[in-house]
mmCIF file of N, CA, C and O and ligand atoms in Angstrom:
data_model
loop_
_atom_site.group_PDB
_atom_site.id
_atom_site.type_symbol
_atom_site.label_atom_id
_atom_site.label_comp_id
_atom_site.label_asym_id
_atom_site.label_seq_id
_atom_site.Cartn_x
_atom_site.Cartn_y
_atom_site.Cartn_z
ATOM 1 N N MET G 1 22.074 35.545 25.402
ATOM 2 C CA MET G 1 21.291 34.324 25.718
ATOM 3 C C MET G 1 20.871 34.353 27.185
ATOM 4 O O MET G 1 21.686 34.431 28.098
ATOM 5 N N SER G 2 19.601 34.217 27.477
ATOM 6 C CA SER G 2 19.131 34.253 28.854
ATOM 7 C C SER G 2 19.261 32.884 29.507
ATOM 8 O O SER G 2 19.266 32.770 30.720
ATOM 9 N N GLY G 3 19.328 31.816 28.703
ATOM 10 C CA GLY G 3 19.376 30.470 29.247
ATOM 11 C C GLY G 3 17.986 29.934 29.567
ATOM 12 O O GLY G 3 17.831 28.831 30.042
ATOM 13 N N ILE G 4 16.959 30.719 29.317
ATOM 14 C CA ILE G 4 15.583 30.246 29.569
ATOM 15 C C ILE G 4 14.998 29.755 28.253
ATOM 16 O O ILE G 4 14.989 30.495 27.265
ATOM 17 N N ALA G 5 14.501 28.530 28.260
ATOM 18 C CA ALA G 5 13.957 27.956 27.023
ATOM 19 C C ALA G 5 12.665 28.662 26.635
ATOM 20 O O ALA G 5 11.880 29.042 27.504
ATOM 21 N N ALA G 6 12.491 28.832 25.348
ATOM 22 C CA ALA G 6 11.252 29.422 24.866
ATOM 23 C C ALA G 6 10.103 28.422 25.080
ATOM 24 O O ALA G 6 10.336 27.213 25.042
ATOM 25 N N PRO G 7 8.895 28.915 25.371
ATOM 26 C CA PRO G 7 7.763 27.982 25.541
ATOM 27 C C PRO G 7 7.458 27.286 24.204
ATOM 28 O O PRO G 7 7.722 27.847 23.152
ATOM 29 N N PRO G 8 6.931 26.076 24.282
ATOM 30 C CA PRO G 8 6.614 25.385 23.033
ATOM 31 C C PRO G 8 5.556 26.162 22.245
ATOM 32 O O PRO G 8 4.675 26.794 22.824
ATOM 33 N N LYS G 9 5.695 26.126 20.974
ATOM 34 C CA LYS G 9 4.701 26.827 20.130
ATOM 35 C C LYS G 9 3.375 26.083 20.190
ATOM 36 O O LYS G 9 3.326 24.856 20.073
ATOM 37 N N THR G 10 2.339 26.815 20.406
ATOM 38 C CA THR G 10 1.014 26.169 20.518
ATOM 39 C C THR G 10 0.104 26.519 19.350
ATOM 40 O O THR G 10 -1.031 26.094 19.308
ATOM 41 N N GLU G 11 0.651 27.304 18.420
ATOM 42 C CA GLU G 11 -0.212 27.666 17.273
ATOM 43 C C GLU G 11 -0.627 26.429 16.487
ATOM 44 O O GLU G 11 0.172 25.541 16.252
ATOM 45 N N LYS G 12 -1.888 26.423 16.100
ATOM 46 C CA LYS G 12 -2.399 25.318 15.283
ATOM 47 C C LYS G 12 -2.342 25.745 13.816
ATOM 48 O O LYS G 12 -2.697 26.868 13.479
ATOM 49 N N LYS G 13 -1.926 24.813 12.990
ATOM 50 C CA LYS G 13 -1.960 25.114 11.556
ATOM 51 C C LYS G 13 -3.397 24.927 11.063
ATOM 52 O O LYS G 13 -4.002 23.877 11.270
ATOM 53 N N THR G 14 -3.911 25.946 10.459
ATOM 54 C CA THR G 14 -5.262 25.833 9.909
ATOM 55 C C THR G 14 -5.150 25.208 8.520
ATOM 56 O O THR G 14 -4.490 25.748 7.641
ATOM 57 N N ARG G 15 -5.784 24.032 8.372
ATOM 58 C CA ARG G 15 -5.727 23.390 7.074
ATOM 59 C C ARG G 15 -7.156 23.266 6.552
ATOM 60 O O ARG G 15 -7.973 22.535 7.105
ATOM 61 N N THR G 16 -7.458 24.011 5.532
ATOM 62 C CA THR G 16 -8.799 23.982 4.974
ATOM 63 C C THR G 16 -8.881 22.853 3.958
ATOM 64 O O THR G 16 -8.197 22.884 2.949
ATOM 65 N N GLU G 17 -9.723 21.850 4.250
ATOM 66 C CA GLU G 17 -9.833 20.740 3.312
ATOM 67 C C GLU G 17 -10.781 21.098 2.179
ATOM 68 O O GLU G 17 -11.752 21.807 2.384
ATOM 69 N N ARG G 18 -10.464 20.607 1.033
ATOM 70 C CA ARG G 18 -11.364 20.841 -0.109
ATOM 71 C C ARG G 18 -12.642 20.052 0.115
ATOM 72 O O ARG G 18 -12.594 18.919 0.604
ATOM 73 N N PRO G 19 -13.794 20.631 -0.220
ATOM 74 C CA PRO G 19 -15.053 19.908 -0.009
ATOM 75 C C PRO G 19 -15.147 18.709 -0.952
ATOM 76 O O PRO G 19 -14.593 18.737 -2.048
ATOM 77 N N ARG G 20 -15.813 17.682 -0.494
ATOM 78 C CA ARG G 20 -16.073 16.538 -1.379
ATOM 79 C C ARG G 20 -16.944 17.000 -2.535
ATOM 80 O O ARG G 20 -17.821 17.844 -2.363
ATOM 81 N N LEU G 21 -16.756 16.375 -3.671
ATOM 82 C CA LEU G 21 -17.540 16.746 -4.850
ATOM 83 C C LEU G 21 -18.483 15.605 -5.231
ATOM 84 O O LEU G 21 -18.173 14.438 -5.002
ATOM 85 N N TYR G 22 -19.613 16.013 -5.777
ATOM 86 C CA TYR G 22 -20.653 15.050 -6.153
ATOM 87 C C TYR G 22 -21.028 15.230 -7.620
ATOM 88 O O TYR G 22 -21.250 16.354 -8.064
ATOM 89 N N LYS G 23 -21.110 14.100 -8.322
ATOM 90 C CA LYS G 23 -21.553 14.130 -9.715
ATOM 91 C C LYS G 23 -23.071 14.150 -9.754
ATOM 92 O O LYS G 23 -23.721 13.448 -8.968
ATOM 93 N N VAL G 24 -23.616 14.921 -10.670
ATOM 94 C CA VAL G 24 -25.037 14.796 -10.995
ATOM 95 C C VAL G 24 -25.102 13.921 -12.241
ATOM 96 O O VAL G 24 -24.403 14.183 -13.230
ATOM 97 N N ILE G 25 -25.892 12.859 -12.167
ATOM 98 C CA ILE G 25 -25.982 11.886 -13.255
ATOM 99 C C ILE G 25 -27.399 11.870 -13.823
ATOM 100 O O ILE G 25 -28.379 11.826 -13.073
ATOM 101 N N LEU G 26 -27.472 11.930 -15.133
ATOM 102 C CA LEU G 26 -28.752 11.856 -15.843
ATOM 103 C C LEU G 26 -28.978 10.419 -16.285
ATOM 104 O O LEU G 26 -28.097 9.815 -16.916
ATOM 105 N N LEU G 27 -30.156 9.874 -15.957
ATOM 106 C CA LEU G 27 -30.488 8.501 -16.359
ATOM 107 C C LEU G 27 -31.419 8.516 -17.565
ATOM 108 O O LEU G 27 -32.335 9.342 -17.649
ATOM 109 N N ASN G 28 -31.206 7.602 -18.475
ATOM 110 C CA ASN G 28 -32.102 7.477 -19.627
ATOM 111 C C ASN G 28 -33.429 6.857 -19.202
ATOM 112 O O ASN G 28 -33.516 6.159 -18.190
ATOM 113 N N ASP G 29 -34.466 7.160 -19.951
ATOM 114 C CA ASP G 29 -35.745 6.449 -19.826
ATOM 115 C C ASP G 29 -36.369 6.428 -21.212
ATOM 116 O O ASP G 29 -35.849 7.063 -22.132
ATOM 117 N N ASP G 30 -37.465 5.677 -21.362
ATOM 118 C CA ASP G 30 -38.071 5.522 -22.700
ATOM 119 C C ASP G 30 -39.162 6.542 -22.996
ATOM 120 O O ASP G 30 -39.764 6.491 -24.074
ATOM 121 N N PHE G 31 -39.444 7.440 -22.078
ATOM 122 C CA PHE G 31 -40.629 8.287 -22.220
ATOM 123 C C PHE G 31 -40.371 9.783 -22.335
ATOM 124 O O PHE G 31 -41.143 10.486 -23.001
ATOM 125 N N THR G 32 -39.364 10.276 -21.666
ATOM 126 C CA THR G 32 -39.125 11.728 -21.698
ATOM 127 C C THR G 32 -38.650 12.141 -23.094
ATOM 128 O O THR G 32 -37.695 11.562 -23.613
ATOM 129 N N PRO G 33 -39.305 13.133 -23.719
ATOM 130 C CA PRO G 33 -38.870 13.571 -25.051
ATOM 131 C C PRO G 33 -37.455 14.160 -24.995
ATOM 132 O O PRO G 33 -37.075 14.835 -24.032
ATOM 133 N N ARG G 34 -36.698 13.906 -26.038
ATOM 134 C CA ARG G 34 -35.317 14.412 -26.109
ATOM 135 C C ARG G 34 -35.257 15.921 -25.915
ATOM 136 O O ARG G 34 -34.380 16.418 -25.213
ATOM 137 N N ASP G 35 -36.161 16.638 -26.591
ATOM 138 C CA ASP G 35 -36.160 18.105 -26.495
ATOM 139 C C ASP G 35 -36.382 18.579 -25.061
ATOM 140 O O ASP G 35 -35.825 19.595 -24.645
ATOM 141 N N PHE G 36 -37.236 17.850 -24.351
ATOM 142 C CA PHE G 36 -37.509 18.234 -22.967
ATOM 143 C C PHE G 36 -36.250 18.074 -22.119
ATOM 144 O O PHE G 36 -35.921 18.949 -21.296
ATOM 145 N N VAL G 37 -35.541 16.977 -22.320
ATOM 146 C CA VAL G 37 -34.300 16.740 -21.577
ATOM 147 C C VAL G 37 -33.305 17.873 -21.852
ATOM 148 O O VAL G 37 -32.680 18.417 -20.936
ATOM 149 N N VAL G 38 -33.190 18.240 -23.124
ATOM 150 C CA VAL G 38 -32.259 19.310 -23.512
ATOM 151 C C VAL G 38 -32.650 20.626 -22.831
ATOM 152 O O VAL G 38 -31.791 21.340 -22.291
ATOM 153 N N GLU G 39 -33.942 20.945 -22.814
ATOM 154 C CA GLU G 39 -34.387 22.203 -22.184
ATOM 155 C C GLU G 39 -34.103 22.203 -20.686
ATOM 156 O O GLU G 39 -33.687 23.223 -20.128
ATOM 157 N N VAL G 40 -34.309 21.076 -20.036
ATOM 158 C CA VAL G 40 -34.027 20.986 -18.591
ATOM 159 C C VAL G 40 -32.528 21.171 -18.339
ATOM 160 O O VAL G 40 -32.121 21.911 -17.430
ATOM 161 N N LEU G 41 -31.707 20.534 -19.145
ATOM 162 C CA LEU G 41 -30.251 20.669 -18.962
ATOM 163 C C LEU G 41 -29.808 22.114 -19.165
ATOM 164 O O LEU G 41 -28.964 22.628 -18.418
ATOM 165 N N LYS G 42 -30.378 22.773 -20.161
ATOM 166 C CA LYS G 42 -30.023 24.174 -20.401
ATOM 167 C C LYS G 42 -30.475 25.063 -19.246
ATOM 168 O O LYS G 42 -29.741 25.945 -18.787
ATOM 169 N N GLY G 43 -31.682 24.827 -18.783
ATOM 170 C CA GLY G 43 -32.265 25.684 -17.746
ATOM 171 C C GLY G 43 -31.628 25.520 -16.386
ATOM 172 O O GLY G 43 -31.354 26.507 -15.691
ATOM 173 N N ILE G 44 -31.373 24.284 -16.004
ATOM 174 C CA ILE G 44 -30.892 24.042 -14.637
ATOM 175 C C ILE G 44 -29.371 24.032 -14.559
ATOM 176 O O ILE G 44 -28.790 24.457 -13.560
ATOM 177 N N PHE G 45 -28.737 23.570 -15.622
ATOM 178 C CA PHE G 45 -27.279 23.426 -15.567
ATOM 179 C C PHE G 45 -26.543 24.437 -16.432
ATOM 180 O O PHE G 45 -25.337 24.318 -16.628
ATOM 181 N N ARG G 46 -27.290 25.431 -16.934
ATOM 182 C CA ARG G 46 -26.685 26.524 -17.695
ATOM 183 C C ARG G 46 -25.829 26.022 -18.855
ATOM 184 O O ARG G 46 -24.731 26.527 -19.087
ATOM 185 N N MET G 47 -26.332 25.003 -19.516
ATOM 186 C CA MET G 47 -25.587 24.462 -20.662
ATOM 187 C C MET G 47 -26.020 25.139 -21.944
ATOM 188 O O MET G 47 -27.153 25.595 -22.062
ATOM 189 N N THR G 48 -25.107 25.141 -22.914
ATOM 190 C CA THR G 48 -25.488 25.580 -24.254
ATOM 191 C C THR G 48 -26.291 24.452 -24.898
ATOM 192 O O THR G 48 -26.310 23.313 -24.412
ATOM 193 N N GLU G 49 -26.930 24.782 -26.010
ATOM 194 C CA GLU G 49 -27.701 23.787 -26.753
ATOM 195 C C GLU G 49 -26.823 22.563 -27.093
ATOM 196 O O GLU G 49 -27.240 21.417 -26.897
ATOM 197 N N SER G 50 -25.621 22.814 -27.582
ATOM 198 C CA SER G 50 -24.800 21.676 -28.024
ATOM 199 C C SER G 50 -24.260 20.868 -26.846
ATOM 200 O O SER G 50 -24.154 19.646 -26.927
ATOM 201 N N GLU G 51 -23.970 21.522 -25.742
ATOM 202 C CA GLU G 51 -23.554 20.774 -24.540
ATOM 203 C C GLU G 51 -24.706 19.891 -24.051
ATOM 204 O O GLU G 51 -24.512 18.720 -23.719
ATOM 205 N N ALA G 52 -25.895 20.483 -23.998
ATOM 206 C CA ALA G 52 -27.071 19.755 -23.510
ATOM 207 C C ALA G 52 -27.395 18.577 -24.435
ATOM 208 O O ALA G 52 -27.720 17.476 -23.969
ATOM 209 N N LEU G 53 -27.290 18.817 -25.730
ATOM 210 C CA LEU G 53 -27.537 17.763 -26.711
ATOM 211 C C LEU G 53 -26.551 16.611 -26.510
ATOM 212 O O LEU G 53 -26.931 15.431 -26.548
ATOM 213 N N GLY G 54 -25.293 16.939 -26.282
ATOM 214 C CA GLY G 54 -24.262 15.917 -26.080
ATOM 215 C C GLY G 54 -24.542 15.065 -24.845
ATOM 216 O O GLY G 54 -24.442 13.824 -24.901
ATOM 217 N N VAL G 55 -24.913 15.714 -23.734
ATOM 218 C CA VAL G 55 -25.196 14.977 -22.495
ATOM 219 C C VAL G 55 -26.445 14.115 -22.663
ATOM 220 O O VAL G 55 -26.474 12.933 -22.263
ATOM 221 N N MET G 56 -27.485 14.702 -23.274
ATOM 222 C CA MET G 56 -28.732 13.949 -23.494
ATOM 223 C C MET G 56 -28.465 12.712 -24.351
ATOM 224 O O MET G 56 -28.935 11.601 -24.039
ATOM 225 N N LEU G 57 -27.697 12.877 -25.437
ATOM 226 C CA LEU G 57 -27.428 11.742 -26.335
ATOM 227 C C LEU G 57 -26.580 10.672 -25.665
ATOM 228 O O LEU G 57 -26.782 9.473 -25.894
ATOM 229 N N THR G 58 -25.636 11.089 -24.816
ATOM 230 C CA THR G 58 -24.827 10.106 -24.079
ATOM 231 C C THR G 58 -25.722 9.269 -23.168
ATOM 232 O O THR G 58 -25.609 8.036 -23.133
ATOM 233 N N ALA G 59 -26.631 9.935 -22.448
ATOM 234 C CA ALA G 59 -27.552 9.193 -21.574
ATOM 235 C C ALA G 59 -28.458 8.286 -22.413
ATOM 236 O O ALA G 59 -28.690 7.116 -22.057
ATOM 237 N N HIS G 60 -28.941 8.815 -23.521
ATOM 238 C CA HIS G 60 -29.845 8.052 -24.393
ATOM 239 C C HIS G 60 -29.159 6.786 -24.915
ATOM 240 O O HIS G 60 -29.772 5.711 -24.955
ATOM 241 N N ARG G 61 -27.912 6.899 -25.305
ATOM 242 C CA ARG G 61 -27.198 5.767 -25.922
ATOM 243 C C ARG G 61 -26.582 4.811 -24.916
ATOM 244 O O ARG G 61 -26.504 3.609 -25.147
ATOM 245 N N ARG G 62 -26.116 5.364 -23.797
ATOM 246 C CA ARG G 62 -25.356 4.541 -22.847
ATOM 247 C C ARG G 62 -26.103 4.244 -21.560
ATOM 248 O O ARG G 62 -25.620 3.463 -20.741
ATOM 249 N N GLY G 63 -27.260 4.898 -21.382
ATOM 250 C CA GLY G 63 -28.062 4.624 -20.192
ATOM 251 C C GLY G 63 -27.919 5.670 -19.108
ATOM 252 O O GLY G 63 -28.824 5.851 -18.290
ATOM 253 N N ALA G 64 -26.785 6.367 -19.098
ATOM 254 C CA ALA G 64 -26.556 7.405 -18.083
ATOM 255 C C ALA G 64 -25.439 8.311 -18.568
ATOM 256 O O ALA G 64 -24.621 7.916 -19.406
ATOM 257 N N SER G 65 -25.440 9.534 -18.053
ATOM 258 C CA SER G 65 -24.366 10.463 -18.394
ATOM 259 C C SER G 65 -24.079 11.374 -17.209
ATOM 260 O O SER G 65 -25.017 11.816 -16.537
ATOM 261 N N VAL G 66 -22.819 11.626 -16.954
ATOM 262 C CA VAL G 66 -22.480 12.632 -15.945
ATOM 263 C C VAL G 66 -22.836 13.993 -16.525
ATOM 264 O O VAL G 66 -22.478 14.307 -17.662
ATOM 265 N N VAL G 67 -23.560 14.785 -15.737
ATOM 266 C CA VAL G 67 -23.958 16.118 -16.192
ATOM 267 C C VAL G 67 -22.913 17.145 -15.769
ATOM 268 O O VAL G 67 -22.437 17.936 -16.576
ATOM 269 N N ALA G 68 -22.565 17.131 -14.483
ATOM 270 C CA ALA G 68 -21.605 18.096 -13.945
ATOM 271 C C ALA G 68 -21.245 17.681 -12.524
ATOM 272 O O ALA G 68 -21.848 16.749 -11.976
ATOM 273 N N VAL G 69 -20.281 18.360 -11.944
ATOM 274 C CA VAL G 69 -19.789 18.050 -10.598
ATOM 275 C C VAL G 69 -19.906 19.307 -9.734
ATOM 276 O O VAL G 69 -19.554 20.403 -10.177
ATOM 277 N N PHE G 70 -20.421 19.120 -8.505
ATOM 278 C CA PHE G 70 -20.661 20.243 -7.594
ATOM 279 C C PHE G 70 -20.379 19.806 -6.160
ATOM 280 O O PHE G 70 -20.199 18.621 -5.895
ATOM 281 N N THR G 71 -20.433 20.761 -5.243
ATOM 282 C CA THR G 71 -20.468 20.396 -3.826
ATOM 283 C C THR G 71 -21.819 19.724 -3.560
ATOM 284 O O THR G 71 -22.750 19.821 -4.359
ATOM 285 N N ARG G 72 -21.907 19.027 -2.434
ATOM 286 C CA ARG G 72 -23.080 18.175 -2.198
ATOM 287 C C ARG G 72 -24.409 18.917 -2.279
ATOM 288 O O ARG G 72 -25.338 18.480 -2.964
ATOM 289 N N GLU G 73 -24.496 20.041 -1.550
ATOM 290 C CA GLU G 73 -25.750 20.801 -1.533
ATOM 291 C C GLU G 73 -26.198 21.204 -2.926
ATOM 292 O O GLU G 73 -27.373 21.071 -3.284
ATOM 293 N N VAL G 74 -25.266 21.721 -3.699
ATOM 294 C CA VAL G 74 -25.602 22.200 -5.045
ATOM 295 C C VAL G 74 -26.002 21.023 -5.936
ATOM 296 O O VAL G 74 -27.002 21.091 -6.659
ATOM 297 N N ALA G 75 -25.250 19.915 -5.846
ATOM 298 C CA ALA G 75 -25.569 18.737 -6.665
ATOM 299 C C ALA G 75 -26.966 18.211 -6.335
ATOM 300 O O ALA G 75 -27.772 17.931 -7.237
ATOM 301 N N GLU G 76 -27.275 18.105 -5.054
ATOM 302 C CA GLU G 76 -28.573 17.551 -4.654
ATOM 303 C C GLU G 76 -29.713 18.488 -5.040
ATOM 304 O O GLU G 76 -30.785 18.037 -5.457
ATOM 305 N N THR G 77 -29.474 19.781 -4.903
ATOM 306 C CA THR G 77 -30.515 20.753 -5.271
ATOM 307 C C THR G 77 -30.804 20.696 -6.767
ATOM 308 O O THR G 77 -31.964 20.655 -7.189
ATOM 309 N N LYS G 78 -29.768 20.660 -7.572
ATOM 310 C CA LYS G 78 -29.966 20.646 -9.019
ATOM 311 C C LYS G 78 -30.591 19.337 -9.489
ATOM 312 O O LYS G 78 -31.458 19.336 -10.368
ATOM 313 N N ALA G 79 -30.183 18.220 -8.901
ATOM 314 C CA ALA G 79 -30.797 16.934 -9.248
ATOM 315 C C ALA G 79 -32.293 16.963 -8.912
ATOM 316 O O ALA G 79 -33.138 16.525 -9.712
ATOM 317 N N GLN G 80 -32.615 17.526 -7.750
ATOM 318 C CA GLN G 80 -34.014 17.616 -7.329
ATOM 319 C C GLN G 80 -34.816 18.509 -8.280
ATOM 320 O O GLN G 80 -35.948 18.179 -8.662
ATOM 321 N N GLN G 81 -34.221 19.637 -8.663
ATOM 322 C CA GLN G 81 -34.903 20.543 -9.597
ATOM 323 C C GLN G 81 -35.177 19.840 -10.928
ATOM 324 O O GLN G 81 -36.241 20.024 -11.524
ATOM 325 N N GLY G 82 -34.218 19.047 -11.385
ATOM 326 C CA GLY G 82 -34.407 18.301 -12.634
ATOM 327 C C GLY G 82 -35.517 17.268 -12.503
ATOM 328 O O GLY G 82 -36.353 17.125 -13.409
ATOM 329 N N ASN G 83 -35.536 16.556 -11.383
ATOM 330 C CA ASN G 83 -36.579 15.550 -11.154
ATOM 331 C C ASN G 83 -37.951 16.209 -11.045
ATOM 332 O O ASN G 83 -38.940 15.703 -11.581
ATOM 333 N N ASP G 84 -37.998 17.357 -10.388
ATOM 334 C CA ASP G 84 -39.264 18.100 -10.250
ATOM 335 C C ASP G 84 -39.771 18.573 -11.611
ATOM 336 O O ASP G 84 -40.973 18.531 -11.880
ATOM 337 N N ALA G 85 -38.844 19.043 -12.456
ATOM 338 C CA ALA G 85 -39.233 19.521 -13.792
ATOM 339 C C ALA G 85 -39.868 18.378 -14.576
ATOM 340 O O ALA G 85 -40.902 18.560 -15.240
ATOM 341 N N GLY G 86 -39.260 17.201 -14.503
ATOM 342 C CA GLY G 86 -39.819 16.042 -15.192
ATOM 343 C C GLY G 86 -41.178 15.676 -14.638
ATOM 344 O O GLY G 86 -42.149 15.511 -15.398
ATOM 345 N N GLN G 87 -41.266 15.607 -13.338
ATOM 346 C CA GLN G 87 -42.519 15.198 -12.695
ATOM 347 C C GLN G 87 -43.656 16.175 -13.015
ATOM 348 O O GLN G 87 -44.779 15.760 -13.304
ATOM 349 N N SER G 88 -43.339 17.478 -12.998
ATOM 350 C CA SER G 88 -44.354 18.503 -13.305
ATOM 351 C C SER G 88 -44.923 18.320 -14.707
ATOM 352 O O SER G 88 -46.077 18.644 -14.963
ATOM 353 N N ALA G 89 -44.080 17.826 -15.622
ATOM 354 C CA ALA G 89 -44.515 17.644 -17.002
ATOM 355 C C ALA G 89 -45.015 16.219 -17.255
ATOM 356 O O ALA G 89 -45.384 15.880 -18.384
ATOM 357 N N GLY G 90 -45.021 15.399 -16.220
ATOM 358 C CA GLY G 90 -45.534 14.040 -16.351
ATOM 359 C C GLY G 90 -44.542 13.047 -16.944
ATOM 360 O O GLY G 90 -44.952 12.015 -17.490
ATOM 361 N N TYR G 91 -43.255 13.354 -16.820
ATOM 362 C CA TYR G 91 -42.225 12.454 -17.353
ATOM 363 C C TYR G 91 -41.389 11.859 -16.219
ATOM 364 O O TYR G 91 -41.194 12.495 -15.180
ATOM 365 N N PRO G 92 -40.852 10.654 -16.464
ATOM 366 C CA PRO G 92 -40.053 9.998 -15.419
ATOM 367 C C PRO G 92 -38.570 10.389 -15.438
ATOM 368 O O PRO G 92 -37.715 9.613 -14.999
ATOM 369 N N LEU G 93 -38.290 11.585 -15.930
ATOM 370 C CA LEU G 93 -36.906 12.064 -16.016
ATOM 371 C C LEU G 93 -36.230 11.952 -14.638
ATOM 372 O O LEU G 93 -36.785 12.404 -13.635
ATOM 373 N N THR G 94 -35.055 11.348 -14.625
ATOM 374 C CA THR G 94 -34.386 11.107 -13.340
ATOM 375 C C THR G 94 -32.923 11.539 -13.335
ATOM 376 O O THR G 94 -32.145 11.147 -14.209
ATOM 377 N N PHE G 95 -32.592 12.336 -12.327
ATOM 378 C CA PHE G 95 -31.212 12.697 -12.034
ATOM 379 C C PHE G 95 -30.864 12.084 -10.686
ATOM 380 O O PHE G 95 -31.693 12.068 -9.771
ATOM 381 N N THR G 96 -29.633 11.602 -10.567
ATOM 382 C CA THR G 96 -29.160 11.112 -9.273
ATOM 383 C C THR G 96 -27.847 11.835 -8.957
ATOM 384 O O THR G 96 -27.287 12.520 -9.816
ATOM 385 N N THR G 97 -27.365 11.651 -7.734
ATOM 386 C CA THR G 97 -26.051 12.204 -7.386
ATOM 387 C C THR G 97 -25.175 11.068 -6.870
ATOM 388 O O THR G 97 -25.673 10.070 -6.337
ATOM 389 N N GLU G 98 -23.897 11.218 -7.057
ATOM 390 C CA GLU G 98 -22.949 10.192 -6.634
ATOM 391 C C GLU G 98 -21.663 10.878 -6.173
ATOM 392 O O GLU G 98 -21.146 11.743 -6.882
ATOM 393 N N ARG G 99 -21.183 10.481 -5.016
ATOM 394 C CA ARG G 99 -19.960 11.099 -4.501
ATOM 395 C C ARG G 99 -18.761 10.707 -5.345
ATOM 396 O O ARG G 99 -18.634 9.545 -5.737
ATOM 397 N N GLU G 100 -17.906 11.670 -5.606
ATOM 398 C CA GLU G 100 -16.682 11.369 -6.346
ATOM 399 C C GLU G 100 -15.668 10.733 -5.412
ATOM 400 O O GLU G 100 -15.609 11.051 -4.233
ATOM 401 N N GLU G 101 -14.840 9.871 -5.989
ATOM 402 C CA GLU G 101 -13.769 9.225 -5.194
ATOM 403 C C GLU G 101 -12.715 10.250 -4.812
ATOM 404 O O GLU G 101 -12.378 11.102 -5.565
HETATM 405 N N1 TYC E 201 -34.709 7.993 -24.431
HETATM 406 C C1 TYC E 201 -35.595 9.146 -24.556
HETATM 407 C C2 TYC E 201 -36.373 9.059 -25.863
HETATM 408 O O1 TYC E 201 -36.015 8.304 -26.750
HETATM 409 C C3 TYC E 201 -34.802 10.467 -24.528
HETATM 410 C C4 TYC E 201 -34.023 10.628 -23.266
HETATM 411 C C5 TYC E 201 -32.665 10.876 -23.315
HETATM 412 C C6 TYC E 201 -34.646 10.507 -22.013
HETATM 413 C C7 TYC E 201 -31.914 11.019 -22.142
HETATM 414 C C8 TYC E 201 -33.922 10.651 -20.844
HETATM 415 O O2 TYC E 201 -31.833 11.042 -19.791
HETATM 416 C C9 TYC E 201 -32.558 10.904 -20.922
HETATM 417 N N2 TYC E 201 -37.417 9.841 -25.993
#
């Protein structure tokens, strides 16, 4: 034992926080054809026919449906792509994003 105290440890613990997640939500409307909604869901969200059909029908019956959950950038990009697809075809198809609790 030297009798000399060791210096205080100054290392910082690196704590990587998980990124916040955002839901992409599909809103129902009275004009966009069901088939078009299904094709957009398959194309942008890589869903199977039956997954897309399920999400479309939930939005149709209940007014809105959660499509999927992503980091903010990805959620906003995909929602925008969905809105653009609707607009290009002349439909009011609407996706929104909402932060998860
Ligand atoms: N309600 C539309 C119709 O009857 C179909 C539809 C479903 C539109 C879901 C949007 O998010 C939607 N043609």
